[in-house]
Coordinates of C-alpha atoms and ligand atoms in Angstrom, one line a residue:
M22 CA -32.5 -29.4 -29.2
R23 CA -35.6 -31.0 -27.8
D24 CA -34.1 -34.4 -28.4
S25 CA -31.2 -33.5 -26.1
V26 CA -33.7 -32.4 -23.4
N27 CA -35.2 -35.8 -23.6
L28 CA -31.8 -37.4 -23.4
E29 CA -30.9 -35.4 -20.3
D30 CA -34.2 -36.5 -18.7
T31 CA -33.3 -40.0 -19.6
K32 CA -29.8 -39.7 -18.0
M33 CA -31.3 -38.2 -14.9
A34 CA -33.9 -40.9 -14.6
K35 CA -31.2 -43.5 -14.9
S36 CA -29.0 -41.9 -12.3
N37 CA -32.1 -41.8 -9.9
G38 CA -32.2 -45.6 -10.4
K39 CA -35.5 -45.4 -12.3
K40 CA -36.0 -47.0 -15.7
A41 CA -35.6 -44.4 -18.4
N42 CA -38.8 -43.6 -20.3
P43 CA -38.0 -40.9 -22.9
T44 CA -41.6 -40.8 -24.1
K45 CA -42.6 -39.4 -20.8
A46 CA -40.4 -36.4 -21.0
K47 CA -42.4 -33.4 -19.7
A48 CA -41.7 -30.5 -22.0
A49 CA -41.4 -32.3 -25.3
P50 CA -44.3 -32.4 -27.7
K51 CA -45.5 -36.0 -28.3
K52 CA -44.4 -36.2 -31.9
K53 CA -40.7 -35.2 -31.2
A54 CA -40.4 -37.4 -28.1
A55 CA -41.5 -40.4 -30.0
K56 CA -38.5 -40.1 -32.2
V57 CA -36.1 -40.8 -29.4
T58 CA -35.6 -44.5 -29.4
A59 CA -34.3 -46.6 -26.6
A60 CA -31.2 -47.2 -28.7
T61 CA -30.3 -43.5 -29.1
A62 CA -31.1 -42.7 -25.5
T63 CA -28.8 -45.3 -24.1
N64 CA -26.1 -44.5 -26.6
N65 CA -26.3 -40.7 -26.1
G66 CA -27.0 -40.3 -29.8
L67 CA -23.9 -42.3 -30.9
P68 CA -24.1 -45.0 -33.6
K69 CA -24.5 -48.6 -32.5
P70 CA -21.1 -50.0 -31.3
S71 CA -19.2 -51.4 -34.3
N72 CA -19.0 -55.1 -34.4
K73 CA -15.7 -55.0 -36.4
P74 CA -12.7 -56.4 -34.6
Y75 CA -10.7 -53.8 -32.7
G76 CA -8.2 -52.1 -35.0
Q77 CA -10.3 -52.7 -38.1
A78 CA -12.8 -50.0 -37.7
G79 CA -10.8 -47.3 -39.4
L80 CA -8.4 -44.7 -37.8
A81 CA -9.4 -42.2 -35.1
L82 CA -9.1 -39.1 -37.3
Q83 CA -10.1 -40.7 -40.6
G84 CA -12.0 -38.2 -42.7
V85 CA -10.3 -35.2 -41.2
R86 CA -8.3 -33.2 -43.7
I87 CA -5.7 -30.8 -42.6
L88 CA -4.2 -27.9 -44.5
D89 CA -0.8 -27.9 -43.0
F90 CA 1.0 -24.6 -43.2
T91 CA 3.5 -25.5 -40.6
H92 CA 7.3 -25.4 -40.6
V93 CA 10.3 -26.1 -38.4
Q94 CA 9.2 -28.1 -35.3
S95 CA 6.3 -26.9 -33.2
G96 CA 3.6 -27.0 -35.9
P97 CA 4.9 -30.1 -37.7
T98 CA 4.9 -32.0 -34.4
C99 CA 1.2 -31.3 -34.1
T100 CA 0.3 -32.2 -37.7
Q101 CA 2.4 -35.4 -37.7
L102 CA 0.6 -36.6 -34.6
L103 CA -2.8 -35.9 -36.3
A104 CA -1.5 -37.8 -39.4
Y105 CA -0.5 -40.8 -37.2
M106 CA -4.1 -40.7 -35.9
G107 CA -5.4 -41.0 -39.4
A108 CA -5.9 -37.4 -40.6
D109 CA -5.1 -36.6 -44.2
V110 CA -2.4 -33.9 -43.7
I111 CA -1.6 -31.8 -46.8
K112 CA 1.6 -29.9 -46.2
V113 CA 1.9 -26.7 -48.2
E114 CA 5.4 -25.7 -49.0
R115 CA 7.1 -22.9 -50.9
P116 CA 8.1 -24.1 -54.4
G117 CA 11.8 -25.0 -54.7
V118 CA 12.4 -24.2 -51.0
G119 CA 10.0 -26.1 -48.8
D120 CA 10.2 -26.3 -45.1
I121 CA 13.5 -24.8 -44.1
T122 CA 14.4 -27.8 -42.0
R123 CA 14.6 -30.0 -45.2
G124 CA 18.1 -28.6 -45.6
Q125 CA 19.1 -28.0 -42.0
L126 CA 21.6 -30.2 -40.1
R127 CA 21.9 -32.5 -43.1
D128 CA 23.7 -35.8 -42.5
V129 CA 23.2 -37.3 -46.0
P130 CA 24.1 -35.0 -48.9
N131 CA 21.1 -34.0 -51.1
A132 CA 18.6 -35.9 -48.9
D133 CA 16.0 -34.3 -46.6
S134 CA 17.5 -34.0 -43.1
L135 CA 16.4 -36.1 -40.2
Y136 CA 15.2 -32.8 -38.7
F137 CA 12.6 -32.7 -41.4
T138 CA 11.9 -36.4 -42.0
M139 CA 11.3 -37.1 -38.3
L140 CA 8.6 -34.4 -38.0
N141 CA 6.8 -34.8 -41.2
G142 CA 6.0 -38.4 -41.6
T143 CA 2.7 -39.6 -42.9
K144 CA 2.0 -36.3 -44.6
R145 CA 1.5 -35.3 -48.3
S146 CA 3.5 -32.4 -49.7
I147 CA 2.1 -29.9 -52.2
T148 CA 4.2 -26.9 -53.4
I149 CA 2.2 -23.7 -53.7
D150 CA 3.4 -20.1 -53.9
S151 CA 0.8 -18.5 -51.7
K152 CA 1.7 -15.0 -53.1
H153 CA 0.9 -16.0 -56.7
P154 CA -2.7 -15.4 -57.9
K155 CA -3.0 -19.0 -59.1
G156 CA -1.5 -20.2 -55.9
M157 CA -4.1 -18.3 -54.0
D158 CA -6.8 -20.0 -56.2
I159 CA -5.5 -23.4 -55.2
L160 CA -5.4 -22.4 -51.5
N161 CA -9.0 -21.2 -51.7
R162 CA -10.0 -24.6 -52.9
L163 CA -8.0 -26.3 -50.2
I164 CA -9.6 -24.1 -47.6
K165 CA -13.0 -25.1 -48.8
T166 CA -12.1 -28.8 -48.7
C167 CA -10.1 -29.0 -45.4
D168 CA -11.3 -29.1 -41.8
V169 CA -8.4 -27.6 -40.1
L170 CA -5.7 -25.1 -41.1
V171 CA -2.6 -25.3 -38.9
E172 CA 0.2 -22.7 -39.0
N173 CA 3.1 -21.5 -37.0
F174 CA 4.3 -18.6 -39.1
A175 CA 5.8 -15.5 -37.4
P176 CA 3.0 -13.2 -36.1
G177 CA 1.1 -11.5 -39.0
A178 CA 2.6 -13.7 -41.8
L179 CA -0.7 -15.6 -42.5
D180 CA -2.6 -12.3 -42.6
R181 CA 0.0 -10.8 -45.0
M182 CA -0.7 -13.8 -47.3
G183 CA -4.3 -12.6 -47.3
L184 CA -5.5 -15.5 -45.2
T185 CA -7.1 -13.7 -42.3
W186 CA -9.5 -15.5 -40.0
E187 CA -12.4 -13.5 -41.6
Y188 CA -11.3 -14.5 -45.1
I189 CA -10.9 -18.2 -44.2
H190 CA -14.1 -18.3 -42.2
K191 CA -16.1 -16.7 -45.0
L192 CA -14.8 -19.3 -47.5
N193 CA -15.4 -22.2 -45.0
P194 CA -17.3 -21.5 -41.8
R195 CA -16.5 -25.0 -40.6
M196 CA -12.7 -24.4 -40.8
I197 CA -10.7 -24.6 -37.6
V198 CA -7.7 -22.3 -37.7
A199 CA -5.0 -23.5 -35.3
S200 CA -1.8 -21.5 -34.6
V201 CA 1.4 -21.7 -32.6
K202 CA 2.9 -18.4 -31.7
G203 CA 5.8 -17.6 -29.4
F204 CA 3.7 -15.4 -27.0
G205 CA 0.0 -14.8 -26.4
P206 CA -1.5 -11.3 -26.6
G207 CA 0.6 -8.9 -24.7
P208 CA 3.9 -7.0 -24.9
Y209 CA 5.8 -9.8 -26.8
E210 CA 3.1 -11.0 -29.1
D211 CA 4.9 -9.8 -32.2
C212 CA 8.1 -11.6 -31.4
K213 CA 9.5 -14.5 -33.4
V214 CA 10.3 -17.4 -31.1
Y215 CA 12.4 -20.6 -31.2
E216 CA 12.5 -23.4 -28.7
N217 CA 14.9 -22.1 -26.2
V218 CA 13.4 -18.6 -26.1
A219 CA 10.2 -20.3 -25.0
Q220 CA 12.0 -22.4 -22.4
C221 CA 13.4 -19.2 -21.0
A222 CA 10.2 -17.2 -21.0
G223 CA 8.0 -20.1 -19.8
G224 CA 9.9 -20.5 -16.5
A225 CA 11.6 -23.8 -17.3
A226 CA 15.2 -22.5 -17.7
S227 CA 15.3 -20.5 -14.5
T228 CA 14.3 -23.6 -12.6
T229 CA 16.6 -26.0 -14.4
G230 CA 20.2 -26.7 -13.7
F231 CA 22.3 -26.5 -10.5
R232 CA 21.9 -23.8 -7.9
E233 CA 25.5 -22.6 -8.3
G234 CA 25.3 -22.6 -12.1
P235 CA 23.5 -20.5 -14.7
P236 CA 19.9 -21.3 -15.9
L237 CA 19.8 -24.3 -18.2
V238 CA 17.7 -25.3 -21.2
T239 CA 16.6 -28.9 -21.5
G240 CA 17.2 -31.2 -24.5
A241 CA 13.5 -32.2 -24.5
Q242 CA 11.8 -29.8 -26.9
I243 CA 9.2 -28.7 -24.5
G244 CA 8.7 -25.3 -26.3
D245 CA 8.3 -26.7 -29.8
S246 CA 7.1 -30.3 -29.5
G247 CA 5.4 -29.6 -26.2
T248 CA 3.4 -26.7 -27.7
G249 CA 2.6 -28.8 -30.8
L250 CA 1.1 -31.4 -28.5
H251 CA -1.0 -28.8 -26.8
L252 CA -2.2 -27.6 -30.2
A253 CA -3.2 -31.1 -31.2
L254 CA -5.4 -31.3 -28.2
G255 CA -6.9 -27.9 -29.0
I256 CA -7.7 -29.0 -32.6
V257 CA -9.3 -32.3 -31.6
S258 CA -11.4 -30.4 -29.0
A259 CA -12.5 -27.9 -31.6
L260 CA -13.4 -30.7 -34.0
Y261 CA -15.5 -32.2 -31.3
Q262 CA -17.3 -29.0 -30.5
R263 CA -17.9 -28.5 -34.2
I264 CA -20.0 -31.6 -34.2
R265 CA -22.5 -29.6 -32.1
T266 CA -22.0 -26.1 -33.4
G267 CA -21.3 -26.8 -37.1
R268 CA -18.7 -24.0 -37.1
G269 CA -14.9 -23.7 -36.8
Q270 CA -13.0 -21.6 -34.3
K271 CA -9.5 -20.3 -33.7
V272 CA -7.1 -22.4 -31.6
L273 CA -4.1 -20.6 -30.3
C274 CA -1.2 -22.1 -28.4
A275 CA 1.6 -19.8 -27.3
M276 CA 4.9 -21.5 -26.6
Q277 CA 5.4 -19.5 -23.4
D278 CA 2.1 -20.8 -22.1
G279 CA 2.9 -24.4 -23.2
V280 CA 6.2 -24.4 -21.4
L281 CA 4.6 -22.8 -18.3
N282 CA 2.0 -25.6 -18.3
L283 CA 4.7 -28.2 -18.3
A284 CA 6.6 -26.3 -15.6
R285 CA 3.6 -25.7 -13.4
V286 CA 5.2 -27.6 -10.4
K287 CA 7.6 -24.7 -10.2
L288 CA 4.9 -22.1 -10.0
R289 CA 3.4 -24.3 -7.3
D290 CA 6.8 -24.1 -5.4
Q291 CA 6.9 -20.3 -6.0
Q292 CA 3.7 -20.0 -4.0
R293 CA 4.8 -22.5 -1.3
L294 CA 8.0 -20.4 -0.8
A295 CA 5.9 -17.7 0.7
H296 CA 5.1 -20.1 3.6
G297 CA 8.6 -21.4 4.3
P298 CA 11.5 -23.2 2.8
L299 CA 11.0 -26.0 0.3
T300 CA 12.0 -28.8 2.5
E301 CA 12.3 -31.5 -0.2
Y302 CA 14.9 -29.4 -2.1
S303 CA 18.4 -30.6 -1.2
Q304 CA 19.3 -27.0 -0.6
Y305 CA 17.2 -27.3 2.6
S306 CA 19.1 -30.3 3.8
E307 CA 22.4 -28.4 3.1
G308 CA 21.2 -25.5 5.2
I309 CA 21.3 -23.0 2.4
P310 CA 18.6 -20.3 2.8
F311 CA 16.1 -19.8 0.0
G312 CA 15.8 -16.5 -2.0
K313 CA 12.7 -14.8 -3.4
A314 CA 12.2 -17.0 -6.4
V315 CA 12.2 -20.8 -6.9
P316 CA 15.8 -21.9 -7.2
R317 CA 17.3 -24.4 -9.6
A318 CA 17.2 -27.8 -7.9
G319 CA 19.6 -29.9 -9.9
N320 CA 18.4 -33.4 -10.0
D321 CA 16.0 -33.1 -7.0
S322 CA 12.6 -34.7 -7.5
G323 CA 9.8 -32.3 -8.5
G324 CA 7.4 -34.1 -6.2
G325 CA 6.9 -35.1 -2.7
Q326 CA 9.2 -38.2 -2.8
P327 CA 12.8 -37.2 -2.4
A328 CA 15.1 -38.4 -5.2
W329 CA 18.5 -37.9 -6.7
L330 CA 20.7 -39.1 -9.6
L331 CA 23.3 -41.6 -8.5
K332 CA 26.4 -43.1 -10.0
C333 CA 26.4 -46.7 -11.0
K334 CA 29.2 -49.2 -11.8
G335 CA 31.2 -47.9 -14.8
W336 CA 30.5 -44.2 -14.3
E337 CA 34.2 -43.3 -14.6
S338 CA 34.2 -44.2 -18.3
D339 CA 30.5 -44.2 -19.3
P340 CA 28.8 -40.8 -19.1
D341 CA 25.4 -42.5 -18.8
A342 CA 26.1 -45.0 -16.0
Y343 CA 23.6 -43.4 -13.7
I344 CA 20.3 -44.3 -12.1
Y345 CA 17.6 -42.0 -10.8
F346 CA 16.6 -43.2 -7.4
I347 CA 13.4 -42.3 -5.6
T348 CA 13.2 -42.8 -1.9
Q349 CA 9.4 -43.4 -1.9
A350 CA 8.2 -43.5 1.7
P351 CA 6.2 -46.7 1.6
V352 CA 9.3 -48.7 0.4
W353 CA 11.8 -47.1 2.8
E354 CA 12.3 -50.3 4.7
S355 CA 13.2 -52.2 1.6
I356 CA 15.6 -49.4 0.7
C357 CA 17.3 -49.7 4.1
D358 CA 17.6 -53.5 3.6
V359 CA 18.9 -53.4 0.1
I360 CA 21.6 -50.8 0.8
G361 CA 22.7 -52.6 4.0
E362 CA 21.4 -50.1 6.6
P363 CA 18.7 -52.0 8.4
T364 CA 19.0 -49.9 11.5
W365 CA 17.7 -46.9 9.6
K366 CA 14.3 -48.6 9.6
T367 CA 13.8 -47.8 13.3
D368 CA 16.4 -45.1 14.0
P369 CA 14.3 -41.9 14.8
D370 CA 16.7 -39.8 12.6
Y371 CA 15.7 -41.9 9.5
A372 CA 12.5 -43.8 10.2
T373 CA 10.0 -41.1 9.1
P374 CA 10.0 -38.9 5.9
K375 CA 10.1 -35.8 8.1
A376 CA 13.1 -36.9 10.0
R377 CA 14.9 -37.8 6.8
L378 CA 14.4 -34.4 5.1
P379 CA 17.4 -32.6 6.7
R380 CA 19.5 -35.7 6.1
L381 CA 18.8 -36.3 2.4
K382 CA 22.3 -35.5 1.2
K383 CA 23.8 -38.1 3.6
I384 CA 21.1 -40.7 2.7
F385 CA 21.7 -40.3 -1.1
E386 CA 25.5 -40.5 -0.6
R387 CA 25.0 -43.8 1.3
I388 CA 22.6 -45.2 -1.4
E389 CA 25.2 -44.3 -4.0
V390 CA 27.8 -46.3 -2.3
W391 CA 25.5 -49.3 -3.0
T392 CA 24.5 -48.3 -6.6
M393 CA 28.2 -47.8 -7.6
T394 CA 28.6 -51.6 -7.0
K395 CA 26.0 -52.4 -9.6
T396 CA 25.3 -51.5 -13.2
K397 CA 22.2 -49.3 -13.8
F398 CA 20.4 -52.4 -15.2
E399 CA 21.3 -54.5 -12.1
V400 CA 19.9 -51.7 -9.9
M401 CA 16.8 -51.7 -12.0
D402 CA 16.3 -55.4 -11.6
I403 CA 16.9 -55.5 -7.9
C404 CA 14.8 -52.4 -7.1
N405 CA 11.9 -53.2 -9.3
A406 CA 11.5 -56.5 -7.6
L407 CA 11.2 -54.6 -4.4
D408 CA 8.8 -52.0 -5.8
I409 CA 11.4 -49.2 -5.4
P410 CA 11.0 -46.7 -8.2
V411 CA 14.2 -46.1 -10.1
G412 CA 15.1 -45.1 -13.6
P413 CA 18.2 -45.8 -15.6
I414 CA 19.8 -43.0 -17.6
L415 CA 19.3 -44.3 -21.1
S416 CA 21.5 -42.9 -23.8
M417 CA 19.9 -42.2 -27.2
K418 CA 22.1 -45.1 -28.5
E419 CA 20.4 -47.5 -26.0
I420 CA 17.0 -46.1 -26.9
A421 CA 17.6 -46.5 -30.6
E422 CA 18.6 -50.2 -30.0
D423 CA 15.8 -51.0 -27.5
E424 CA 13.8 -53.9 -28.8
S425 CA 10.7 -53.2 -26.6
L426 CA 10.4 -49.7 -28.0
R427 CA 10.5 -51.1 -31.5
K428 CA 7.8 -53.7 -30.6
T429 CA 5.4 -51.1 -29.3
G430 CA 5.9 -48.9 -32.3
T431 CA 7.3 -46.0 -30.3
V432 CA 10.5 -46.3 -32.3
V433 CA 9.8 -47.1 -36.0
E434 CA 12.2 -47.7 -38.9
V435 CA 10.9 -46.3 -42.2
D436 CA 12.4 -46.3 -45.7
H437 CA 12.9 -43.1 -47.7
P438 CA 13.6 -42.9 -51.4
T439 CA 16.6 -40.6 -51.1
R440 CA 18.0 -41.2 -47.7
G441 CA 17.2 -44.9 -47.1
K442 CA 16.2 -46.3 -43.8
Y443 CA 15.9 -44.0 -40.8
L444 CA 14.4 -44.2 -37.3
T445 CA 11.6 -42.0 -36.3
V446 CA 9.5 -41.7 -33.2
G447 CA 6.1 -43.3 -33.8
N448 CA 2.9 -42.5 -32.0
P449 CA 3.5 -42.3 -28.3
I450 CA -0.3 -42.4 -27.7
K451 CA -1.7 -45.9 -28.2
L452 CA -5.3 -46.3 -29.1
S453 CA -6.7 -49.8 -28.9
D454 CA -9.1 -49.3 -31.9
S455 CA -6.9 -47.1 -34.1
P456 CA -3.5 -48.4 -35.1
A457 CA -0.9 -45.6 -35.7
R458 CA -0.1 -44.8 -39.4
V459 CA 3.6 -44.1 -39.3
E460 CA 5.1 -43.6 -42.8
R461 CA 8.1 -41.8 -44.2
S462 CA 8.0 -38.0 -44.9
P463 CA 7.2 -36.8 -48.4
L464 CA 9.6 -35.4 -50.9
L465 CA 9.1 -31.7 -51.6
G466 CA 6.0 -31.4 -53.8
E467 CA 5.7 -35.2 -54.1
H468 CA 1.9 -35.0 -54.1
T469 CA 1.3 -31.8 -55.9
E470 CA -0.4 -33.3 -58.9
E471 CA -2.2 -35.9 -57.0
I472 CA -3.8 -33.3 -54.7
L473 CA -4.6 -30.9 -57.5
S474 CA -6.4 -33.6 -59.5
K475 CA -7.8 -36.0 -56.9
V476 CA -8.5 -33.7 -54.0
L477 CA -9.3 -30.4 -55.7
G478 CA -10.6 -31.7 -59.0
Y479 CA -8.4 -29.7 -61.4
S480 CA -8.4 -31.1 -65.0
A481 CA -5.1 -32.1 -66.7
A482 CA -5.3 -29.0 -68.9
E483 CA -5.8 -26.8 -65.8
I484 CA -2.9 -28.4 -64.1
G485 CA -0.7 -27.7 -67.1
D486 CA -1.7 -24.0 -67.0
I487 CA -0.9 -23.9 -63.3
E488 CA 2.5 -25.5 -63.8
K489 CA 3.3 -22.9 -66.5
S490 CA 2.2 -20.0 -64.3
G491 CA 4.9 -20.6 -61.7
A492 CA 2.4 -21.0 -58.9
I493 CA 3.6 -24.5 -58.0
A494 CA 7.2 -24.7 -59.3
P495 CA 10.3 -22.8 -58.4
P496 CA 10.8 -19.6 -60.4
E497 CA 13.7 -20.9 -62.6
K498 CA 11.8 -24.1 -63.5
S499 CA 8.6 -22.3 -64.5
K500 CA 10.6 -19.8 -66.6
A501 CA 12.4 -22.6 -68.4
A502 CA 9.1 -24.3 -69.0
A503 CA 7.5 -21.2 -70.5
Ligands
LIG610 N1 4.5 -19.3 -50.5 C1 4.9 -18.0 -50.4 N2 5.4 -17.5 -49.2 C2 5.5 -18.3 -48.2 C3 5.1 -19.7 -48.2 C4 4.5 -20.1 -49.5 N3 4.1 -21.4 -49.6 N4 5.3 -20.2 -47.0 C5 5.8 -19.3 -46.2 N5 5.9 -18.1 -46.9 C6 6.5 -16.9 -46.5 C7 5.5 -16.2 -45.5 O1 4.5 -15.6 -46.1 C8 6.5 -15.3 -44.7 O2 6.7 -14.1 -45.6 P1 6.5 -12.6 -45.0 O3 7.2 -12.5 -43.8 O4 7.1 -11.8 -46.1 O5 5.1 -12.4 -44.8 C9 7.8 -16.1 -44.8 O6 7.7 -17.1 -45.8 C10 8.2 -16.9 -43.6 O7 7.6 -16.6 -42.5 P2 8.2 -16.7 -41.0 O8 8.4 -15.3 -40.6 O9 7.3 -17.5 -40.2 O10 9.6 -17.5 -41.1 P3 11.0 -17.2 -40.5 O11 11.9 -18.2 -40.9 O12 11.4 -15.8 -40.6 O13 10.7 -17.4 -38.9 C11 10.0 -18.6 -36.9 C12 10.6 -18.6 -38.3 C13 9.9 -20.0 -36.4 C14 10.9 -17.8 -36.0 C15 8.6 -17.9 -37.0 O14 7.9 -18.6 -38.0 C16 7.9 -17.9 -35.7 O15 8.1 -17.2 -34.8 N6 6.8 -18.8 -35.6 C17 5.9 -18.8 -34.5 C18 6.5 -19.5 -33.3 C19 7.0 -20.9 -33.7 O16 6.3 -21.8 -34.1 N7 8.3 -21.1 -33.3 C20 8.8 -22.5 -33.3 C21 9.6 -22.7 -34.4 S1 10.5 -24.3 -34.2 O17 11.8 -23.9 -33.2

């Protein structure tokens, strides 16, 4: 503690432009103060910078071991990302059954589905019946050896297994217990929740779609994957705090909260609505009055730069021949030139962002006349050269075939023993000193023996007993073995 006082003094002295002299710290007894070297003071207690080449100093989360009790999508998204960052993720699955997604939406008979394989890469799989006494023994050992337990069971399921926070924390006070639930504490806390329920309850669906149509869910899995990403940040923060406190904590991410966090611009607009119409919504330029709640805004921009989705050459036969076009104010003159309306640069009806607001519909119709003469990629090339922000609607086919995404490791091809090669999304977060570890997903129970012996220290005889007991094998198999 005293050392940190000295370090603070050092920081203050530095920020005052004085040379740091930790040995002169006021309150610290001489003996303690002398221990703070110049090296630790300037490095804030961190080790000396590694002199290994970047990318060869280990992975960011190396040494972190995760007890992964997740299933379906939200939890697995989180633990897969942590595995990509270098954590040792041990996925616990029910013997003979496993994560339900292994068998959902199967495209290759008898092979784990893409649903499963694309969310569980770089993990190890152990099968354990958590309701079997020997299964509980194994879990106890895992709890003692892991840093983080991650789960996204229905509310109460972990407690019903006997794995309450109190129980876990007693076995391992350093354990971080991270959960995804559908809702936080409140009237819905006991509800089971899937992706679209969260999109609806988090405010995304009511603000997505066209004004004249019903609420719409989006294909991006903001409820599941979005909440998994929030949880990963919570876990890493708790690991960081544990360096100071030495103890674990609970991390909770409710899917409703995660969606709302991603839809916050709409809560912004809800509050703006009290002060007048939302002038950047095309509804305003169409003269349609606003109601009490934020309306659906179609393809309007969510920010201060008006934008819309426009047809490109080939739109009649290609459902993805569109470009998203942003009329960013600083490049308005370039837009006028490129679409062939140079007089709009000085015309008082068009020259300023405010003047344009009631005319957005007409403006985008005119820009579309131009974009329809070009392919989306031609529009990209022309507009990017002029600094006009535009985005092509890329189909999943185009993304799967995109060379640059392969090169950056955002799309990765991995090989799987039963399904062969498949594409997965690699690590979207790039760290310059920690290359992503993107590997195939494990088969059900593929690492059971390896984890029992190498991680938990069971002997061969003990593993034999466990196998016979039915704690790690499906019931039929263990009966046949007995
Ligand atoms: N050994 C023995 N039993 C196991 C086990 C194991 N290794 N792993 C799981 N189980 C049991 C659990 O103990 C639980 O049993 P009980 O209900 O009898 O206590 C049961 O399997 C499964 O629990 P569940 O209720 O979580 O699963 P479900 O398929 O009924 O519900 C879901 C799925 C997603 C709706 C629910 O888990 C949920 O609401 N999770 C929280 C929110 C969430 O993450 N949703 C996103 C899912 S992705 O769209």
